[in-house]
């Protein structure tokens, strides 16, 4: 939706390994976001970006880092994955100037 | 601070009957309110949004929601349920700008044939 692509769509990895998830948008939105979705919690904001190289923490940022070197790409990195980070991760873009946020289709991440 | 409570975790209705999904919110400012729908293994799709214009908001697929400030509610309705409406629905609130969203925990809608 709204030109947002997440990769990979599924990933299984082991505890302690680094993981990077990629979000790519084609709509030139200034704002981009990473959320995680867990049963009983809805979506919770991990980090967001308000421009190239400009990022800020969300509600559940511990254990995650982000980078944005280009307008169209927003990367989420788990430096050393833990089982508690098993979740579905959603990227979104938009959310300013009366524009609602639009979401990608998600990445299902399992950490064993 | 902002928060949102979806009063039902699961709602079941028969095809062709009305749908009501309930949402209450808390916000320190004049809020923006949204309903998103999520079909299995998909991302979230915007159904409708309220941003301080008309209190009755019409969205896609026949859904609508009414902003009631006195009741701090933003319930989602549809006159006649269709099988394709089966999904999870999220009520979302934002203070001021739309960059900081707070999600409800979701309501799973089941449609009985």
Short mmCIF file of C-alpha atoms in Angstrom, two decimals:
data_model
loop_
_atom_site.label_atom_id
_atom_site.label_comp_id
_atom_site.label_asym_id
_atom_site.label_seq_id
_atom_site.Cartn_x
_atom_site.Cartn_y
_atom_site.Cartn_z
CA UNK A 1 0.00 0.00 0.00
CA UNK A 2 1.25 3.52 -0.87
CA UNK A 3 4.45 2.04 -2.30
CA UNK A 4 5.90 0.60 0.91
CA UNK A 5 7.94 -2.57 0.58
CA UNK A 6 9.43 -4.54 3.45
CA UNK A 7 12.17 -7.13 3.14
CA UNK A 8 12.51 -9.88 4.03
CA UNK A 9 8.88 -10.90 4.58
CA UNK A 10 9.87 -13.82 6.77
CA UNK A 11 13.05 -14.59 8.69
CA UNK A 12 14.12 -17.22 11.19
CA UNK A 13 17.36 -16.70 13.05
CA UNK A 14 19.14 -17.64 16.24
CA UNK A 15 19.58 -15.79 19.50
CA UNK A 16 22.62 -13.51 19.49
CA UNK A 17 22.79 -12.96 15.75
CA UNK A 18 22.41 -9.52 14.15
CA UNK A 19 19.32 -8.91 12.03
CA UNK A 20 18.49 -6.05 9.69
CA UNK A 21 15.05 -5.36 8.28
CA UNK A 22 14.58 -3.02 5.35
CA UNK A 23 11.75 -0.67 4.48
CA UNK A 24 11.56 1.04 1.11
CA UNK A 25 9.03 3.69 0.10
CA UNK A 26 8.36 5.30 -3.26
CA UNK A 27 6.15 8.20 -2.13
CA UNK A 28 8.90 10.55 -0.90
CA UNK A 29 7.41 10.77 2.61
CA UNK A 30 9.56 12.62 5.10
CA UNK A 31 8.38 10.54 8.08
CA UNK A 32 8.95 6.81 8.39
CA UNK A 33 8.29 4.44 11.30
CA UNK A 34 9.01 0.98 12.62
CA UNK A 35 6.43 -0.83 14.77
CA UNK A 36 6.19 -4.26 16.28
CA UNK A 37 2.91 -6.15 16.63
CA UNK A 38 2.37 -8.62 19.43
CA UNK A 39 -0.84 -10.33 20.60
CA UNK A 40 -2.71 -8.22 23.13
CA UNK A 41 -0.61 -5.12 22.48
CA UNK A 42 -1.70 -3.76 19.12
CA UNK A 43 1.17 -1.98 17.39
CA UNK A 44 3.91 -0.29 19.38
CA UNK A 45 6.35 2.25 18.00
CA UNK A 46 10.01 1.23 18.04
CA UNK A 47 11.73 4.15 16.28
CA UNK A 48 10.78 6.75 13.77
CA UNK A 49 12.55 9.09 11.36
CA UNK A 50 11.65 12.65 10.47
CA UNK A 51 14.22 13.02 7.71
CA UNK A 52 17.49 11.70 6.36
CA UNK A 53 19.78 10.95 9.32
CA UNK A 54 17.11 12.25 11.75
CA UNK A 55 15.65 9.58 14.00
CA UNK A 56 14.08 9.31 17.43
CA UNK A 57 13.04 6.61 19.88
CA UNK A 58 9.57 5.26 20.31
CA UNK A 59 7.87 3.37 23.10
CA UNK A 60 9.85 0.11 22.81
CA UNK A 61 13.26 1.09 21.44
CA UNK A 62 15.56 -0.96 23.72
CA UNK A 63 17.58 -3.49 21.71
CA UNK A 64 16.88 -1.81 18.37
CA UNK A 65 18.68 0.75 16.25
CA UNK A 66 17.71 2.44 12.99
CA UNK A 67 19.34 4.26 10.15
CA UNK A 68 18.11 6.41 7.30
CA UNK A 69 20.70 7.40 4.74
CA UNK A 70 18.19 8.05 1.95
CA UNK A 71 14.63 9.37 1.97
CA UNK A 72 13.29 6.12 0.54
CA UNK A 73 15.01 3.63 2.86
CA UNK A 74 14.63 3.05 6.61
CA UNK A 75 16.56 0.18 8.22
CA UNK A 76 15.82 -1.51 11.54
CA UNK A 77 18.67 -3.44 13.17
CA UNK A 78 18.63 -5.88 16.04
CA UNK A 79 22.28 -5.90 17.10
CA UNK A 80 22.00 -9.16 19.04
CA UNK A 81 18.62 -10.76 18.63
CA UNK A 82 16.77 -12.17 21.63
CA UNK A 83 13.72 -14.44 21.79
CA UNK A 84 11.65 -11.53 23.15
CA UNK A 85 12.11 -9.80 19.81
CA UNK A 86 10.15 -12.51 18.00
CA UNK A 87 7.32 -10.50 16.51
CA UNK A 88 5.77 -9.11 13.36
CA UNK A 89 7.43 -5.87 12.33
CA UNK A 90 5.66 -3.19 10.32
CA UNK A 91 7.08 -0.20 8.55
CA UNK A 92 4.95 2.87 7.89
CA UNK A 93 5.41 6.18 6.09
CA UNK A 94 3.53 9.45 6.08
CA UNK A 95 1.80 10.97 9.07
CA UNK A 96 2.37 14.67 8.57
CA UNK A 97 0.39 17.50 6.93
CA UNK A 98 -2.91 15.71 7.55
CA UNK A 99 -1.66 12.59 5.81
CA UNK A 100 -2.32 9.34 7.63
CA UNK A 101 0.38 6.73 7.98
CA UNK A 102 0.47 3.97 5.37
CA UNK A 103 1.82 0.54 6.22
CA UNK A 104 3.85 -2.17 4.55
CA UNK A 105 2.79 -5.82 4.64
CA UNK A 106 5.06 -6.71 7.56
CA UNK A 107 8.05 -8.93 8.33
CA UNK A 108 7.50 -12.01 10.46
CA UNK A 109 10.66 -12.52 12.52
CA UNK A 110 11.27 -15.63 14.61
CA UNK A 111 14.25 -15.84 16.92
CA UNK A 112 15.03 -19.31 18.21
CA UNK B 1 -0.68 11.48 27.19
CA UNK B 2 -2.99 9.63 24.87
CA UNK B 3 -4.56 6.21 25.07
CA UNK B 4 -7.24 4.17 23.38
CA UNK B 5 -9.41 1.30 24.62
CA UNK B 6 -11.17 -1.11 22.32
CA UNK B 7 -13.96 -2.50 24.41
CA UNK B 8 -14.33 -5.85 22.66
CA UNK B 9 -11.48 -8.15 21.70
CA UNK B 10 -13.78 -10.27 19.51
CA UNK B 11 -17.11 -9.51 17.81
CA UNK B 12 -19.18 -12.01 15.82
CA UNK B 13 -22.10 -10.97 13.60
CA UNK B 14 -24.15 -12.70 10.95
CA UNK B 15 -23.74 -11.71 7.33
CA UNK B 16 -26.15 -8.90 6.45
CA UNK B 17 -26.55 -7.64 10.03
CA UNK B 18 -25.09 -4.41 11.47
CA UNK B 19 -21.55 -4.15 12.79
CA UNK B 20 -20.55 -2.11 15.85
CA UNK B 21 -16.94 -1.98 17.04
CA UNK B 22 -16.44 0.17 20.11
CA UNK B 23 -13.55 2.51 20.89
CA UNK B 24 -12.95 4.98 23.70
CA UNK B 25 -10.00 7.34 23.74
CA UNK B 26 -8.12 9.65 26.06
CA UNK B 27 -6.22 12.65 24.80
CA UNK B 28 -4.80 15.86 26.21
CA UNK B 29 -5.37 17.78 22.99
CA UNK B 30 -7.79 17.83 20.12
CA UNK B 31 -7.13 14.35 18.82
CA UNK B 32 -6.97 12.83 15.41
CA UNK B 33 -8.65 9.44 15.36
CA UNK B 34 -8.35 6.61 12.88
CA UNK B 35 -9.67 3.15 12.21
CA UNK B 36 -7.40 0.70 10.43
CA UNK B 37 -8.24 -2.80 9.21
CA UNK B 38 -5.82 -5.72 8.98
CA UNK B 39 -6.57 -8.80 6.94
CA UNK B 40 -4.58 -11.98 7.66
CA UNK B 41 -0.88 -11.70 6.79
CA UNK B 42 -1.32 -8.20 5.49
CA UNK B 43 -0.45 -4.71 6.61
CA UNK B 44 -2.86 -2.19 8.02
CA UNK B 45 -5.20 -0.36 5.68
CA UNK B 46 -6.79 2.96 6.60
CA UNK B 47 -10.58 2.75 6.83
CA UNK B 48 -11.32 6.31 7.89
CA UNK B 49 -9.97 9.26 9.84
CA UNK B 50 -11.33 12.08 12.00
CA UNK B 51 -9.35 15.32 12.11
CA UNK B 52 -11.72 17.90 13.70
CA UNK B 53 -13.98 18.42 10.71
CA UNK B 54 -17.36 16.67 10.54
CA UNK B 55 -18.06 14.44 13.53
CA UNK B 56 -19.59 11.71 11.35
CA UNK B 57 -16.85 10.27 9.21
CA UNK B 58 -17.45 8.04 6.23
CA UNK B 59 -14.81 5.59 5.15
CA UNK B 60 -14.21 2.88 2.63
CA UNK B 61 -16.29 -0.28 2.17
CA UNK B 62 -19.40 1.23 3.77
CA UNK B 63 -17.89 1.86 7.20
CA UNK B 64 -18.44 5.02 9.19
CA UNK B 65 -17.58 6.32 12.65
CA UNK B 66 -18.93 9.09 14.85
CA UNK B 67 -16.70 11.27 17.02
CA UNK B 68 -18.44 12.01 20.35
CA UNK B 69 -16.34 14.31 22.47
CA UNK B 70 -18.68 14.19 25.48
CA UNK B 71 -18.38 10.40 25.58
CA UNK B 72 -14.74 10.26 24.37
CA UNK B 73 -15.84 7.63 21.89
CA UNK B 74 -15.20 6.85 18.25
CA UNK B 75 -17.24 3.74 17.47
CA UNK B 76 -17.06 2.09 14.05
CA UNK B 77 -20.27 0.94 12.35
CA UNK B 78 -21.48 -0.66 9.16
CA UNK B 79 -25.16 -1.24 8.32
CA UNK B 80 -24.74 -4.67 6.73
CA UNK B 81 -21.81 -7.03 7.27
CA UNK B 82 -20.18 -8.82 4.37
CA UNK B 83 -18.00 -11.92 4.53
CA UNK B 84 -15.04 -9.88 3.28
CA UNK B 85 -15.26 -7.70 6.42
CA UNK B 86 -13.79 -10.49 8.53
CA UNK B 87 -10.51 -9.05 9.81
CA UNK B 88 -8.88 -7.32 12.77
CA UNK B 89 -9.74 -3.69 13.36
CA UNK B 90 -7.60 -1.15 15.19
CA UNK B 91 -8.71 2.14 16.69
CA UNK B 92 -5.87 4.67 16.76
CA UNK B 93 -5.44 8.08 18.39
CA UNK B 94 -2.95 10.84 17.79
CA UNK B 95 -2.43 14.11 19.65
CA UNK B 96 -2.00 16.97 17.21
CA UNK B 97 0.13 15.78 14.32
CA UNK B 98 -0.23 12.30 12.95
CA UNK B 99 3.33 11.18 13.59
CA UNK B 100 2.81 9.74 17.09
CA UNK B 101 0.08 7.12 16.97
CA UNK B 102 -1.26 5.08 19.86
CA UNK B 103 -3.00 1.86 18.87
CA UNK B 104 -5.75 -0.04 20.60
CA UNK B 105 -5.28 -3.75 21.13
CA UNK B 106 -7.59 -4.63 18.25
CA UNK B 107 -11.01 -6.20 17.72
CA UNK B 108 -11.30 -9.36 15.68
CA UNK B 109 -14.48 -9.34 13.61
CA UNK B 110 -15.94 -12.69 12.60
CA UNK B 111 -18.76 -12.90 10.07
CA UNK B 112 -21.12 -15.85 10.37
CA UNK B 113 -22.53 -17.08 7.03
#
